[in-house]
Coordinates of C-alpha atoms in Angstrom, one line a residue:
M1 CA 0.0 0.0 0.0
K2 CA 1.4 3.4 -1.1
E3 CA 1.9 6.0 1.7
N4 CA 0.0 9.2 1.4
P5 CA 2.7 12.0 0.7
R6 CA 0.3 14.6 2.2
R7 CA 0.5 12.8 5.6
N8 CA 4.0 14.3 6.3
V9 CA 3.1 17.9 5.3
R10 CA 2.9 20.1 8.5
I11 CA 0.3 22.8 8.2
L12 CA -0.4 25.7 10.6
I13 CA -3.8 27.3 10.4
I14 CA -4.2 30.7 11.9
D15 CA -7.6 32.3 12.4
D16 CA -9.2 34.1 15.3
H17 CA -12.5 32.3 14.7
P18 CA -12.6 28.7 16.1
S19 CA -15.3 27.7 13.5
T20 CA -13.0 28.8 10.6
R21 CA -10.0 27.0 12.1
S22 CA -12.2 23.9 12.5
M23 CA -13.6 24.1 8.9
I24 CA -10.2 24.5 7.3
S25 CA -8.9 21.6 9.4
I26 CA -11.8 19.4 8.2
L27 CA -11.1 20.3 4.6
L28 CA -7.4 19.6 5.0
T29 CA -8.2 16.2 6.6
Q30 CA -10.5 15.4 3.6
L31 CA -7.5 16.1 1.3
G32 CA -5.3 13.7 3.3
Y33 CA -3.4 16.1 5.4
D34 CA -3.3 15.1 9.0
N35 CA -0.4 17.0 10.6
I36 CA -2.3 20.1 11.3
S37 CA -1.9 22.7 14.1
A38 CA -3.8 25.9 14.8
A39 CA -3.3 29.3 16.3
R40 CA -5.7 32.1 17.2
N41 CA -3.5 35.0 15.9
G42 CA -0.1 35.9 14.6
M43 CA 1.4 36.3 18.1
E44 CA 0.4 32.7 19.0
A45 CA 1.6 31.5 15.6
L46 CA 5.1 33.0 16.1
Q47 CA 5.3 31.1 19.4
K48 CA 4.4 27.8 17.6
L49 CA 6.9 28.6 14.8
K50 CA 9.7 28.9 17.4
T51 CA 9.0 25.4 18.7
A52 CA 7.9 23.4 15.7
K53 CA 8.6 23.1 12.0
Y54 CA 5.9 23.8 9.4
D55 CA 5.7 23.3 5.6
L56 CA 2.8 25.6 5.0
I57 CA 0.8 28.3 6.8
L58 CA -2.8 29.3 6.1
S59 CA -3.4 32.6 7.8
D60 CA -6.4 34.8 8.2
W61 CA -5.5 38.3 7.0
H62 CA -7.5 40.3 9.6
M63 CA -7.1 39.2 13.2
P64 CA -6.6 41.0 16.6
E65 CA -3.1 41.3 18.1
M66 CA -1.2 40.5 14.9
D67 CA -2.8 40.0 11.5
G68 CA -1.6 37.8 8.7
L69 CA 0.5 40.4 6.9
A70 CA 2.1 41.6 10.1
L71 CA 3.0 37.9 10.8
W72 CA 4.6 37.6 7.4
S73 CA 6.6 40.7 8.0
K74 CA 8.0 39.1 11.2
M75 CA 8.6 35.8 9.4
K76 CA 10.7 37.6 6.7
E77 CA 13.1 38.7 9.4
D78 CA 14.1 35.0 10.0
E79 CA 15.7 33.0 7.2
T80 CA 14.1 29.8 8.2
L81 CA 10.6 31.2 8.6
R82 CA 10.6 33.2 5.4
A83 CA 11.1 29.9 3.5
I84 CA 7.7 28.7 4.7
P85 CA 4.9 29.5 2.2
L86 CA 2.2 31.6 3.7
I87 CA -1.3 31.7 2.1
L88 CA -3.4 34.6 3.3
V89 CA -7.1 33.9 3.7
T90 CA -9.5 36.8 3.7
A91 CA -13.2 37.6 3.5
V92 CA -12.4 40.6 1.4
N93 CA -11.4 40.6 -2.3
E94 CA -9.5 43.9 -2.4
V95 CA -7.3 43.7 -5.5
E96 CA -4.8 46.4 -4.4
L97 CA -4.3 44.9 -1.0
V98 CA -3.8 41.4 -2.5
K99 CA -1.2 42.8 -5.0
M100 CA 0.6 44.5 -2.2
A101 CA 0.7 41.2 -0.1
I102 CA 2.0 39.2 -3.1
S103 CA 4.7 41.9 -3.8
E104 CA 5.7 41.4 -0.1
G105 CA 6.4 37.8 -0.8
V106 CA 3.2 36.1 0.4
A107 CA 2.8 32.8 -1.5
D108 CA -0.8 33.3 -2.4
Y109 CA -4.2 34.3 -1.1
M110 CA -7.7 32.8 -0.9
V111 CA -11.1 34.6 -0.5
K112 CA -13.6 33.0 1.9
P113 CA -15.7 30.9 1.7
I114 CA -13.0 28.3 1.0
T115 CA -13.8 25.4 -1.3
L116 CA -12.1 22.1 -1.4
Q117 CA -10.9 22.6 -5.0
A118 CA -9.6 26.1 -4.3
L119 CA -7.7 24.9 -1.2
T120 CA -6.2 22.0 -3.2
N121 CA -5.0 24.3 -6.0
K122 CA -3.5 26.9 -3.6
I123 CA -1.7 24.3 -1.5
E124 CA -0.3 22.4 -4.5
K125 CA 0.9 25.7 -6.0
A126 CA 2.5 27.0 -2.8
L127 CA 4.3 23.7 -2.0
S128 CA 5.5 23.3 -5.6
N129 CA 7.3 26.6 -5.3
V130 CA 9.3 25.5 -2.3
P131 CA 12.9 24.5 -3.3
G132 CA 13.6 20.8 -2.6
S133 CA 10.0 19.9 -1.9
D134 CA 8.0 17.1 -3.5
N135 CA 4.6 18.4 -4.6
P136 CA 2.2 16.3 -2.5

């Protein structure tokens, strides 16, 4: 029996709404990812990033304490953390803000509500751009 390559991909979900974290986790599990952690905001995520390794981050854009773009700014200061693809998830489709985030080096963005197909496409794209990774 062939092992699922997605099983070893470590994903961090960051969102201040428990229901959104849960929904994204369920979708990821349906896609075969089972190494999933969660944080409520960018500050909590930074603590997790100091103690564990992740292959991908799905972060809400607008959160209290530290939003997704501010988290990315902090991550860029650390060579190891800036190598982790970060996909911003937002309820707002503001083209100028999205362009700015992409120019800052964010891997991609998704507009809520998240669909299984969109999530698949965004994850595969983000992970395929990581040097030395196998696209799961």
